[in-house]
Coordinates of C-alpha atoms (C1' of nucleotides) in Angstrom, one line a residue:
Chain A
M1 CA -58.8 -1.0 -55.1
V2 CA -57.7 -4.7 -53.5
T3 CA -61.8 -5.1 -52.6
D4 CA -62.2 -5.7 -56.4
T5 CA -60.6 -8.8 -56.5
Y6 CA -62.0 -10.2 -54.1
S7 CA -65.7 -8.8 -54.5
Q8 CA -67.4 -12.2 -54.2
V9 CA -65.5 -13.5 -51.5
R10 CA -67.3 -16.7 -49.7
V11 CA -65.7 -18.2 -47.1
R12 CA -66.8 -20.7 -44.2
F13 CA -65.8 -22.6 -41.4
A14 CA -66.5 -25.8 -41.2
P15 CA -66.0 -27.8 -37.9
S16 CA -67.2 -31.5 -37.2
P17 CA -69.3 -31.7 -34.1
T18 CA -67.0 -34.6 -32.7
G19 CA -65.9 -32.6 -29.7
F20 CA -65.7 -29.2 -28.4
P21 CA -63.5 -26.3 -30.2
H22 CA -60.2 -26.1 -29.5
V23 CA -57.5 -22.6 -30.4
G24 CA -56.4 -24.2 -33.5
N25 CA -60.1 -24.8 -34.6
I26 CA -60.8 -21.1 -33.9
R27 CA -57.7 -19.5 -35.1
T28 CA -58.7 -20.8 -38.4
A29 CA -62.6 -19.4 -38.1
L30 CA -61.0 -16.2 -37.1
F31 CA -58.6 -15.9 -40.2
N32 CA -62.1 -16.7 -41.7
W33 CA -63.8 -14.2 -41.0
L34 CA -61.2 -11.8 -40.5
F35 CA -60.7 -12.1 -44.4
A36 CA -64.5 -12.1 -44.5
R37 CA -64.9 -9.2 -43.1
R38 CA -61.6 -7.6 -44.6
Y39 CA -62.9 -7.8 -48.4
G40 CA -66.8 -7.6 -47.6
G41 CA -67.2 -11.0 -48.4
I42 CA -69.8 -13.7 -46.7
F43 CA -69.0 -15.9 -43.6
I44 CA -70.2 -19.3 -43.4
L45 CA -71.3 -21.8 -40.4
R46 CA -71.5 -25.1 -41.8
I47 CA -71.4 -28.4 -39.5
E48 CA -69.7 -31.2 -40.9
D49 CA -71.9 -34.0 -39.1
T50 CA -71.3 -36.9 -41.2
D51 CA -69.6 -39.3 -38.5
T52 CA -72.8 -40.5 -36.9
A53 CA -70.5 -42.3 -34.7
R54 CA -68.1 -39.6 -33.6
S55 CA -70.7 -37.1 -33.1
V56 CA -70.2 -35.4 -29.4
E57 CA -73.6 -34.3 -27.7
G58 CA -73.2 -30.2 -27.2
A59 CA -70.9 -30.0 -29.7
V60 CA -72.4 -27.9 -32.6
E61 CA -73.6 -25.1 -29.0
S62 CA -70.0 -24.8 -28.0
I63 CA -68.8 -24.2 -31.4
Q64 CA -71.5 -21.7 -31.3
D65 CA -70.7 -20.2 -28.0
G66 CA -66.5 -20.2 -28.8
L67 CA -67.2 -18.2 -32.1
R68 CA -69.8 -15.8 -30.5
W69 CA -67.7 -15.6 -27.4
L70 CA -65.3 -13.7 -29.7
G71 CA -67.6 -11.9 -31.7
L72 CA -67.0 -14.2 -35.4
D73 CA -70.6 -13.7 -35.8
W74 CA -71.8 -15.7 -39.2
D75 CA -73.4 -14.5 -42.2
E76 CA -75.2 -17.9 -43.0
G77 CA -75.8 -20.7 -41.3
P78 CA -74.9 -22.7 -39.5
V79 CA -75.9 -25.3 -42.4
F80 CA -75.8 -29.4 -41.1
Q81 CA -74.1 -31.7 -43.9
S82 CA -76.7 -34.3 -42.6
E83 CA -79.8 -32.4 -43.8
R84 CA -78.2 -32.5 -47.4
L85 CA -77.2 -36.2 -47.8
Q86 CA -79.3 -36.2 -50.8
L87 CA -76.9 -33.4 -52.7
Y88 CA -73.6 -36.3 -51.7
R89 CA -75.3 -39.3 -52.7
D90 CA -76.5 -37.7 -56.2
G91 CA -72.8 -36.6 -56.3
A92 CA -71.6 -39.8 -55.6
E93 CA -74.0 -41.2 -58.3
A94 CA -72.7 -38.9 -60.9
L95 CA -69.4 -40.4 -60.3
V96 CA -70.1 -43.7 -60.4
R97 CA -71.3 -43.0 -63.8
S98 CA -68.7 -41.2 -65.6
G99 CA -66.2 -43.6 -64.4
R100 CA -64.5 -41.4 -61.9
A101 CA -65.8 -43.5 -58.6
Y102 CA -66.9 -46.9 -58.4
H103 CA -68.5 -49.5 -55.5
C104 CA -66.4 -51.6 -53.3
F105 CA -67.4 -54.3 -51.6
C106 CA -64.6 -55.3 -49.8
S107 CA -65.1 -55.7 -45.9
P108 CA -63.2 -54.3 -43.4
E109 CA -61.8 -57.5 -42.2
R110 CA -60.1 -57.5 -45.6
L111 CA -59.1 -54.5 -46.0
Q112 CA -57.6 -54.5 -42.1
A113 CA -55.6 -58.0 -44.0
V114 CA -54.9 -55.6 -46.7
R115 CA -53.4 -53.2 -44.5
E116 CA -51.1 -55.2 -42.6
E117 CA -49.8 -57.2 -45.1
Q118 CA -48.6 -53.9 -47.1
T119 CA -47.5 -53.0 -43.6
R120 CA -45.1 -55.9 -43.1
N121 CA -43.6 -54.8 -46.5
H122 CA -43.4 -51.8 -45.6
L123 CA -45.3 -50.2 -48.5
P124 CA -47.8 -47.3 -47.9
P125 CA -51.0 -48.5 -46.4
R126 CA -53.3 -47.9 -49.2
Y127 CA -56.8 -49.9 -51.0
D128 CA -55.3 -52.7 -53.3
G129 CA -57.9 -52.0 -55.9
H130 CA -59.7 -55.6 -55.6
C131 CA -62.7 -54.1 -56.3
R132 CA -61.8 -51.4 -59.5
E133 CA -62.4 -53.1 -62.1
L134 CA -65.5 -55.3 -62.1
S135 CA -68.3 -55.1 -64.2
A136 CA -70.6 -53.0 -64.5
A137 CA -73.1 -56.3 -64.2
E138 CA -71.7 -57.8 -61.7
V139 CA -71.5 -54.6 -59.2
E140 CA -75.5 -54.4 -60.2
R141 CA -76.1 -58.2 -59.4
R142 CA -74.4 -57.7 -56.0
L143 CA -76.0 -54.3 -55.0
A144 CA -79.1 -56.1 -56.1
A145 CA -78.2 -58.8 -53.7
G146 CA -78.2 -56.8 -50.9
E147 CA -74.5 -56.4 -50.0
T148 CA -73.0 -53.4 -48.9
A149 CA -71.3 -51.4 -50.4
V150 CA -68.5 -48.0 -50.7
V151 CA -68.3 -46.0 -53.5
R152 CA -64.7 -45.5 -54.0
F153 CA -62.7 -42.9 -56.5
K154 CA -61.0 -43.7 -59.0
T155 CA -57.5 -42.4 -58.5
P156 CA -55.3 -42.6 -61.6
L157 CA -52.3 -44.5 -61.3
S158 CA -50.2 -42.8 -63.2
G159 CA -49.8 -38.7 -63.0
E160 CA -49.5 -35.5 -61.2
T161 CA -51.9 -33.7 -59.6
G162 CA -50.5 -30.0 -58.3
V163 CA -52.4 -27.7 -55.9
R164 CA -52.3 -24.5 -56.5
D165 CA -52.0 -23.4 -52.6
L166 CA -52.4 -19.1 -51.6
I167 CA -49.6 -19.9 -48.5
R168 CA -47.5 -22.7 -49.7
G169 CA -47.2 -22.4 -53.6
E170 CA -47.3 -25.1 -56.3
V171 CA -47.8 -28.4 -54.5
V172 CA -47.5 -31.2 -56.5
F173 CA -48.2 -35.1 -55.3
S174 CA -47.9 -38.2 -57.9
N175 CA -50.9 -40.3 -58.4
A176 CA -49.0 -43.4 -57.5
N177 CA -49.3 -42.1 -54.0
L178 CA -52.6 -41.5 -53.7
N179 CA -55.0 -44.0 -52.3
D180 CA -58.8 -45.1 -53.9
Y181 CA -60.6 -42.9 -51.3
V182 CA -63.7 -43.7 -50.2
L183 CA -66.4 -41.4 -51.1
M184 CA -69.5 -42.6 -50.2
K185 CA -69.5 -44.8 -46.7
S186 CA -71.3 -47.9 -46.3
D187 CA -74.3 -46.6 -43.6
G188 CA -75.0 -43.9 -46.7
Y189 CA -73.2 -41.2 -45.2
P190 CA -70.4 -39.1 -47.6
T191 CA -66.9 -39.2 -46.3
Y192 CA -65.5 -35.7 -45.2
H193 CA -63.7 -35.5 -48.6
L194 CA -67.0 -35.6 -50.9
A195 CA -69.3 -33.7 -48.9
N196 CA -66.7 -30.9 -48.4
V197 CA -66.0 -30.5 -52.2
V198 CA -69.7 -30.8 -53.2
D199 CA -70.8 -28.2 -50.5
D200 CA -67.8 -25.6 -51.1
H201 CA -69.0 -25.7 -54.6
D202 CA -72.3 -25.7 -54.2
M203 CA -72.3 -22.7 -51.6
G204 CA -70.2 -21.1 -53.7
I205 CA -67.2 -21.2 -51.5
T206 CA -64.2 -18.8 -53.1
H207 CA -61.6 -19.2 -50.9
V208 CA -61.2 -22.8 -48.6
M209 CA -58.7 -21.7 -45.0
R210 CA -58.1 -24.3 -43.0
A211 CA -55.1 -26.4 -40.7
D212 CA -52.0 -27.7 -42.6
E213 CA -53.3 -30.5 -41.8
W214 CA -55.5 -30.8 -44.3
I215 CA -53.1 -30.2 -47.2
S216 CA -52.2 -34.1 -48.5
S217 CA -55.8 -34.9 -49.0
T218 CA -56.3 -31.7 -51.2
P219 CA -55.1 -33.4 -54.2
L220 CA -58.4 -35.4 -53.9
H221 CA -60.2 -32.4 -53.5
V222 CA -58.8 -31.0 -56.9
M223 CA -59.4 -34.6 -59.0
L224 CA -63.1 -34.2 -57.7
Y225 CA -63.7 -30.4 -58.9
D226 CA -61.9 -31.6 -61.9
S227 CA -64.4 -35.1 -62.3
F228 CA -67.3 -32.7 -61.3
G229 CA -66.3 -30.5 -63.8
W230 CA -66.1 -27.5 -61.1
E231 CA -64.0 -24.9 -60.7
P232 CA -62.2 -25.4 -58.1
P233 CA -61.9 -22.3 -55.2
Q234 CA -58.5 -21.2 -53.9
F235 CA -56.7 -22.7 -51.1
A236 CA -54.5 -21.2 -48.5
H237 CA -53.4 -24.0 -45.2
L238 CA -52.9 -22.5 -42.6
P239 CA -49.7 -23.2 -40.9
M240 CA -50.9 -25.0 -37.6
I241 CA -50.7 -24.6 -33.8
L242 CA -48.6 -26.3 -31.5
G243 CA -48.3 -27.6 -28.1
P244 CA -45.4 -26.4 -25.3
D245 CA -43.9 -29.6 -26.5
K246 CA -44.2 -28.8 -30.8
A247 CA -46.4 -31.2 -31.2
K248 CA -49.9 -31.2 -32.6
L249 CA -52.7 -29.5 -30.1
S250 CA -54.1 -32.2 -27.9
K251 CA -56.0 -32.8 -24.5
R252 CA -53.2 -33.5 -22.9
H253 CA -51.8 -30.1 -23.4
G254 CA -54.1 -28.9 -20.9
A255 CA -56.3 -26.0 -21.5
T256 CA -56.9 -25.9 -24.9
T257 CA -60.6 -26.0 -25.5
I258 CA -62.0 -22.2 -26.1
S259 CA -63.7 -22.2 -23.3
E260 CA -61.6 -23.0 -20.6
Y261 CA -60.0 -19.8 -21.4
R262 CA -63.0 -18.0 -21.0
D263 CA -63.9 -19.7 -18.0
Q264 CA -60.3 -18.3 -16.9
G265 CA -61.0 -15.1 -17.5
Y266 CA -59.3 -14.1 -20.9
L267 CA -60.8 -11.2 -22.5
P268 CA -62.3 -12.2 -25.8
E269 CA -61.1 -9.0 -27.2
A270 CA -57.6 -10.3 -26.0
M271 CA -58.1 -14.0 -27.1
V272 CA -58.7 -12.3 -30.9
N273 CA -55.7 -10.3 -30.8
F274 CA -53.7 -13.0 -29.3
L275 CA -54.6 -15.7 -31.9
A276 CA -54.3 -13.4 -34.8
L277 CA -50.9 -13.0 -34.0
L278 CA -50.6 -17.3 -34.2
G279 CA -49.0 -17.4 -37.6
W280 CA -50.1 -13.6 -38.9
S281 CA -47.7 -10.3 -38.5
L282 CA -48.9 -6.9 -39.4
D283 CA -45.2 -5.7 -39.1
D284 CA -41.8 -5.9 -37.4
K285 CA -43.3 -4.1 -34.3
T286 CA -46.9 -4.1 -33.9
D287 CA -48.8 -6.5 -31.6
L288 CA -51.6 -4.6 -30.0
L289 CA -54.6 -5.2 -32.4
S290 CA -58.0 -4.0 -31.9
R291 CA -60.2 -6.0 -33.8
E292 CA -61.1 -3.2 -36.4
E293 CA -57.5 -2.8 -36.9
L294 CA -57.5 -6.5 -37.7
V295 CA -60.1 -6.5 -39.9
A296 CA -58.8 -3.3 -41.7
N297 CA -55.3 -4.8 -42.1
F298 CA -55.5 -8.4 -42.2
S299 CA -54.0 -10.1 -45.5
L300 CA -53.2 -13.8 -46.6
E301 CA -49.7 -12.5 -48.1
R302 CA -48.9 -12.0 -44.6
I303 CA -49.4 -15.4 -43.2
G304 CA -46.4 -17.1 -42.2
K305 CA -45.6 -20.8 -43.3
T306 CA -44.4 -22.0 -39.5
A307 CA -46.2 -23.9 -37.2
A308 CA -46.3 -21.8 -34.0
V309 CA -46.0 -22.7 -30.6
F310 CA -49.1 -21.7 -28.4
N311 CA -47.2 -19.0 -26.2
K312 CA -49.2 -19.1 -23.5
P313 CA -47.2 -16.3 -21.1
K314 CA -47.5 -13.8 -23.7
L315 CA -51.4 -14.6 -23.7
D316 CA -51.5 -13.5 -20.1
W317 CA -49.2 -10.4 -20.5
M318 CA -52.0 -9.1 -23.7
N319 CA -54.7 -10.0 -21.6
G320 CA -53.5 -7.7 -18.9
V321 CA -53.1 -4.9 -21.5
Y322 CA -56.7 -5.4 -22.1
I323 CA -57.9 -6.1 -18.4
R324 CA -56.0 -2.5 -17.7
A325 CA -57.1 -0.7 -20.9
L326 CA -61.1 -0.7 -20.0
S327 CA -62.6 1.5 -18.1
P328 CA -63.4 0.7 -14.1
G329 CA -67.0 0.4 -14.8
E330 CA -66.8 -2.1 -17.5
F331 CA -64.0 -3.7 -15.9
A332 CA -66.5 -4.2 -12.9
R333 CA -69.2 -5.1 -14.9
R334 CA -67.5 -7.7 -16.0
A335 CA -65.2 -9.1 -13.1
L336 CA -68.8 -9.4 -11.3
P337 CA -70.0 -12.8 -12.8
Y338 CA -66.2 -14.3 -12.1
L339 CA -66.3 -13.2 -8.1
E340 CA -70.1 -14.4 -7.9
R341 CA -68.7 -17.7 -8.9
D342 CA -64.8 -17.9 -7.4
L343 CA -65.3 -16.1 -4.1
P344 CA -66.1 -18.7 -1.3
A345 CA -69.5 -19.9 -0.7
D346 CA -69.5 -18.1 2.8
I347 CA -69.8 -14.4 1.6
G348 CA -73.5 -13.6 0.9
R349 CA -74.8 -13.5 -2.5
P350 CA -75.7 -11.7 -4.6
L351 CA -72.5 -9.5 -4.6
N352 CA -73.7 -5.2 -4.2
I353 CA -72.0 -4.1 -7.3
D354 CA -71.2 -0.5 -6.3
Y355 CA -68.9 -2.4 -3.5
V356 CA -67.8 -4.5 -6.0
A357 CA -66.8 -1.8 -8.7
S358 CA -65.0 0.3 -5.4
V359 CA -63.2 -2.9 -4.5
A360 CA -62.7 -3.7 -8.3
R361 CA -60.7 0.0 -9.1
L362 CA -58.0 -1.3 -7.1
V363 CA -57.7 -4.3 -8.1
Q364 CA -57.8 -4.4 -12.1
E365 CA -54.4 -3.3 -12.7
R366 CA -52.8 -6.3 -10.7
A367 CA -54.4 -9.1 -12.9
K368 CA -53.7 -10.8 -15.7
K369 CA -56.9 -12.9 -15.9
L370 CA -60.2 -12.6 -13.9
D371 CA -60.2 -15.9 -12.5
E372 CA -57.1 -14.4 -10.4
L373 CA -59.7 -11.7 -8.5
A374 CA -61.6 -13.8 -6.1
D375 CA -58.4 -14.3 -4.7
L376 CA -57.0 -10.7 -5.0
C377 CA -59.8 -9.1 -3.2
E378 CA -61.2 -11.7 -0.8
F379 CA -60.5 -9.7 1.9
F380 CA -62.7 -6.8 0.9
F381 CA -65.6 -9.2 1.6
R382 CA -64.9 -11.3 4.3
N383 CA -65.6 -10.1 8.2
E384 CA -63.0 -12.3 9.8
L385 CA -59.9 -12.1 8.8
S386 CA -57.1 -14.9 9.6
Y387 CA -53.2 -14.6 9.1
P388 CA -50.2 -15.6 11.2
C389 CA -49.4 -13.0 14.0
E390 CA -45.4 -12.9 12.8
D391 CA -47.1 -11.0 9.5
L392 CA -47.6 -8.0 11.8
L393 CA -44.1 -8.4 13.2
V394 CA -42.6 -6.0 10.0
K395 CA -39.0 -6.7 9.7
G396 CA -38.5 -8.6 12.5
M397 CA -40.2 -5.9 15.1
E398 CA -41.1 -6.3 18.9
A399 CA -44.4 -7.3 19.3
A400 CA -45.0 -4.4 21.8
L401 CA -44.6 -1.9 18.9
A402 CA -46.9 -3.7 16.5
R403 CA -49.4 -3.4 19.1
E404 CA -48.5 0.2 19.9
I405 CA -48.9 1.1 16.2
L406 CA -52.1 -0.5 15.8
N407 CA -53.3 1.1 19.2
R408 CA -51.9 4.7 18.0
V409 CA -53.6 3.9 14.3
S410 CA -56.8 3.5 15.9
L411 CA -56.6 6.7 18.1
V412 CA -55.9 9.2 15.0
V413 CA -58.0 7.3 12.5
P414 CA -60.4 10.2 10.9
T415 CA -64.1 10.5 11.6
E416 CA -66.9 8.7 10.0
Q417 CA -67.8 12.2 7.7
D418 CA -64.2 12.1 6.9
W419 CA -63.3 9.0 6.2
S420 CA -60.8 9.2 2.5
A421 CA -58.0 8.1 1.6
V422 CA -56.3 11.7 2.0
S423 CA -57.5 12.2 5.3
L424 CA -56.4 8.5 6.5
E425 CA -53.0 9.6 4.9
E426 CA -52.7 12.6 6.4
A427 CA -53.8 10.7 10.1
V428 CA -51.1 8.0 10.1
R429 CA -47.9 9.0 8.0
P430 CA -47.0 11.7 10.9
L431 CA -47.0 8.4 13.6
S432 CA -43.7 7.2 11.3
D433 CA -41.9 10.6 12.9
D434 CA -43.8 9.9 16.3
M435 CA -42.9 7.0 16.7
G436 CA -39.4 6.6 15.2
V437 CA -41.1 3.7 12.9
S438 CA -40.0 3.5 8.8
T439 CA -43.0 3.5 6.8
K440 CA -42.5 0.5 5.8
Q441 CA -43.0 -0.9 9.5
L442 CA -45.9 1.2 10.0
F443 CA -47.7 0.8 7.0
G444 CA -46.8 -2.9 6.4
T445 CA -48.1 -3.6 10.0
L446 CA -51.7 -1.6 9.3
R447 CA -51.5 -3.4 5.7
V448 CA -51.8 -7.0 7.4
A449 CA -54.1 -6.3 10.2
M450 CA -56.6 -4.5 7.4
T451 CA -56.0 -7.2 4.7
G452 CA -54.6 -10.0 6.2
R453 CA -52.0 -9.9 3.5
T454 CA -48.3 -9.1 3.3
A455 CA -49.7 -7.8 -0.5
A456 CA -52.1 -5.8 -1.2
P457 CA -53.7 -2.8 -3.4
P458 CA -52.8 0.6 -2.2
L459 CA -53.3 0.8 1.6
F460 CA -55.5 4.0 2.3
E461 CA -57.5 3.3 -0.6
T462 CA -58.3 0.4 0.9
M463 CA -59.0 1.3 4.1
E464 CA -61.3 4.0 2.6
V465 CA -63.1 1.3 0.8
L466 CA -63.6 -0.9 3.8
G467 CA -65.1 1.8 5.7
R468 CA -64.2 3.1 9.1
E469 CA -66.0 0.5 10.9
R470 CA -64.7 -2.6 9.7
C471 CA -60.8 -1.1 10.1
M472 CA -61.7 -0.5 13.6
S473 CA -62.7 -3.9 14.2
R474 CA -59.6 -5.1 12.4
L475 CA -57.1 -3.3 14.1
A476 CA -59.3 -4.5 17.6
H477 CA -59.2 -8.1 16.3
A478 CA -55.4 -7.6 15.6
V479 CA -54.6 -6.6 18.6
Q480 CA -55.6 -9.5 20.4
L481 CA -54.1 -11.6 18.0
V482 CA -50.8 -9.8 19.2
E483 CA -51.6 -9.9 22.8
R484 CA -52.7 -13.9 23.2
Q485 CA -50.0 -15.0 21.0
H486 CA -47.6 -13.0 23.6
P487 CA -49.1 -12.7 27.2
E488 CA -46.1 -11.4 28.1
L489 CA -47.7 -8.1 26.9
A490 CA -50.5 -8.6 29.6
S491 CA -48.7 -6.5 32.3
G492 CA -50.6 -3.3 31.1
T493 CA -47.7 -2.0 28.8
G494 CA -50.5 -0.7 26.4
T495 CA -51.0 3.1 25.6
Chain B
rG1 C1' -42.1 -47.4 -44.5
rC2 C1' -44.2 -43.8 -47.9
rC3 C1' -46.2 -38.8 -49.6
rC4 C1' -46.1 -33.7 -48.4
rU5 C1' -43.8 -29.9 -45.9
rC6 C1' -41.3 -26.0 -42.7
rA7 C1' -37.1 -24.4 -40.2
rU8 C1' -34.3 -16.3 -37.6
rC9 C1' -33.3 -15.3 -30.2
rG10 C1' -36.6 -20.3 -24.6
rU11 C1' -41.7 -18.5 -27.7
rC12 C1' -44.4 -15.3 -31.1
rU13 C1' -42.4 -12.9 -35.2
rA14 C1' -40.0 -9.0 -38.7
rG15 C1' -37.0 -9.7 -42.6
rA16 C1' -39.0 -10.9 -49.9
rG17 C1' -29.5 -9.9 -52.5
rG18 C1' -26.4 -4.9 -50.0
rC19 C1' -31.0 -0.2 -44.7
rC20 C1' -28.4 -6.7 -40.5
rU21 C1' -22.6 -5.7 -36.2
rA22 C1' -30.4 -9.2 -37.6
rG23 C1' -35.0 -4.9 -35.8
rG24 C1' -40.0 -5.8 -32.3
rA25 C1' -43.0 -8.6 -28.4
rC26 C1' -43.6 -12.2 -24.2
rG27 C1' -40.5 -14.2 -20.8
rC28 C1' -35.6 -13.7 -18.2
rC29 C1' -32.0 -10.2 -15.0
rA30 C1' -30.9 -5.4 -13.4
rG31 C1' -31.8 -0.6 -11.4
rC32 C1' -35.4 3.5 -11.1
rC33 C1' -40.4 4.9 -8.8
rU34 C1' -42.6 3.2 -3.9
rU35 C1' -46.0 1.7 2.1
rU36 C1' -46.6 -3.5 0.1
rC37 C1' -47.9 -6.5 -4.6
rA38 C1' -48.8 -5.0 -9.2
rA39 C1' -48.5 -1.3 -13.1
rG40 C1' -44.6 2.4 -15.4
rC41 C1' -40.1 3.7 -16.8
rU42 C1' -34.7 2.8 -18.7
rG43 C1' -31.1 -0.4 -19.4
rG44 C1' -29.1 -5.8 -19.7
rA45 C1' -28.6 -11.2 -21.5
rG46 C1' -30.5 -13.7 -25.2
rA47 C1' -29.9 -16.2 -33.2
rU48 C1' -22.3 -17.3 -35.8
rC49 C1' -30.2 -16.2 -39.2
rA50 C1' -30.0 -26.0 -38.0
rG51 C1' -25.3 -27.5 -40.8
rG52 C1' -22.7 -27.8 -45.0
rG53 C1' -22.0 -26.8 -50.3
rG54 C1' -22.8 -23.4 -54.5
rU55 C1' -24.5 -19.4 -57.2
rU56 C1' -23.0 -13.9 -56.6
rC57 C1' -18.9 -8.4 -55.9
rG58 C1' -22.0 -8.9 -52.1
rA59 C1' -27.0 -14.1 -49.3
rA60 C1' -30.7 -14.8 -42.7
rU61 C1' -33.2 -13.6 -47.9
rC62 C1' -31.3 -17.3 -54.6
rC63 C1' -30.4 -23.0 -55.3
rC64 C1' -28.7 -28.2 -53.8
rC65 C1' -27.2 -31.8 -50.3
rU66 C1' -27.8 -33.2 -44.8
rU67 C1' -30.0 -32.7 -40.4
rG68 C1' -34.1 -32.0 -37.5
rG69 C1' -39.4 -30.9 -36.8
rG70 C1' -44.5 -31.0 -38.4
rG71 C1' -48.3 -33.1 -41.0
rG72 C1' -50.2 -36.5 -43.5
rC73 C1' -51.2 -42.4 -45.0
rA74 C1' -59.4 -45.2 -42.3
rC75 C1' -66.1 -46.5 -44.4
rC76 C1' -62.3 -39.6 -38.8
rA77 C1' -62.4 -35.1 -40.0

RNA sequence: GCCCUCAUCGUCUAGAGGCCUAGGACGCCAGCCUUUCAAGCUGGAGAUCAGGGGUUCGAAUCCCCUUGGGGGCACCA
């Protein structure tokens, strides 16, 4: 049984609170979560807040909100690295003691100058090893004198470091191309590399699943595990998610922050399904998978290697599929907050949930996103409709005919007690033959009078929901509109 | 500039030597349904598998080169 090979699975999602999570981050979280759930493992949330300068207010909350929204529950955490500083300091110290790391006193200015020189000479920008061989005595003296220092990893000058990646296979880096990376910053905080490795080991992480952009720093991590004498976890570098221009996802691609998708009315289950398919696939024909099916089938073997462009039209389609699959009651429940938010302010609040439910039924299969709802059904909530008179004149009909249609309809329409879509249709449809008018024209004119638009939900069901009183007043209003626009009708030719 | 990496329809992808005259999905186009819009159904266009060399009886699938894309090269993660 597969479960046995992975019985100890412990994975983590480790974002840094330097901004709000975007779909790329969340996709990484999702894969980790799916992997944990698939093999009965533990999913941990760890906040990598070691950059005091770049940390953003509210970021931690928005990360948690995003995960909760999508139902990606974590078993441990959030663990904050800022609360574990001693652990990293001890680690750095141990490395210095064992000669795998050293103190560096170079000023930012000097480093800058070195880098510029290297760039000028078309050399890769790297630390030049200025402090690499300082004597222990000198280091001690300068430290005692209060000089600020960082701790750098003493990367071997020769040899190679191999990274075994579950998705990429073996990736080899030659040490000469690697840098003497900073492990501890002068402010006493660890860099990502140190904190990440120390924590992954300390927390017993078995699989590191992260975006592909990290692979080039993985040899350092491998060397760190080795220097500490620790067994490294398994690595799986996930293909990146790109914007439509095939560049790394960023703000300029528009909506990328996960909360924006919620605000626009994407369903979490659709989002999960869609994101899962960015870099992973089940087979050659399945693209609709429930959360349970995803969990049951997820596997590292079926993660691809190629970066994926975030393809919004497909997300929209998929969201529509999920919207239509909702029970009417559930749809109404989910639609309500969006209508409360998006309907014009002059429409009274709170909205009546029963009325919303009857309206929602009619627009459910017409929306791809919940934020389209207000526009789709605003006319259900208004008293006064406003639309151009010409819209009543379907297919170039005479104003007189439009007026006649409107008047005749108001005469045949059923009573309050009998007000239903079925009886409405029974009463109105015969008018088509009686008047020698096509149903297209008859219903078209009526539709505009009832909804103020040329495209709307089914006419009679709409009228049923609107109710007799509202329909009668809309008919009257439409007649008025025609007569006002066409004074020539005034001479009493009305029916 | 240096290092790593990827490469199948516009996009997401299936494909792990013969099942491929390359399959599915989105999008697009057409038709059907129909009182409009959707939804649904049916059909269609769309990839000489980046290009070039090999290996093999046989390659989208293996190897090499080229080209193109992406990522990385901070006291940021």
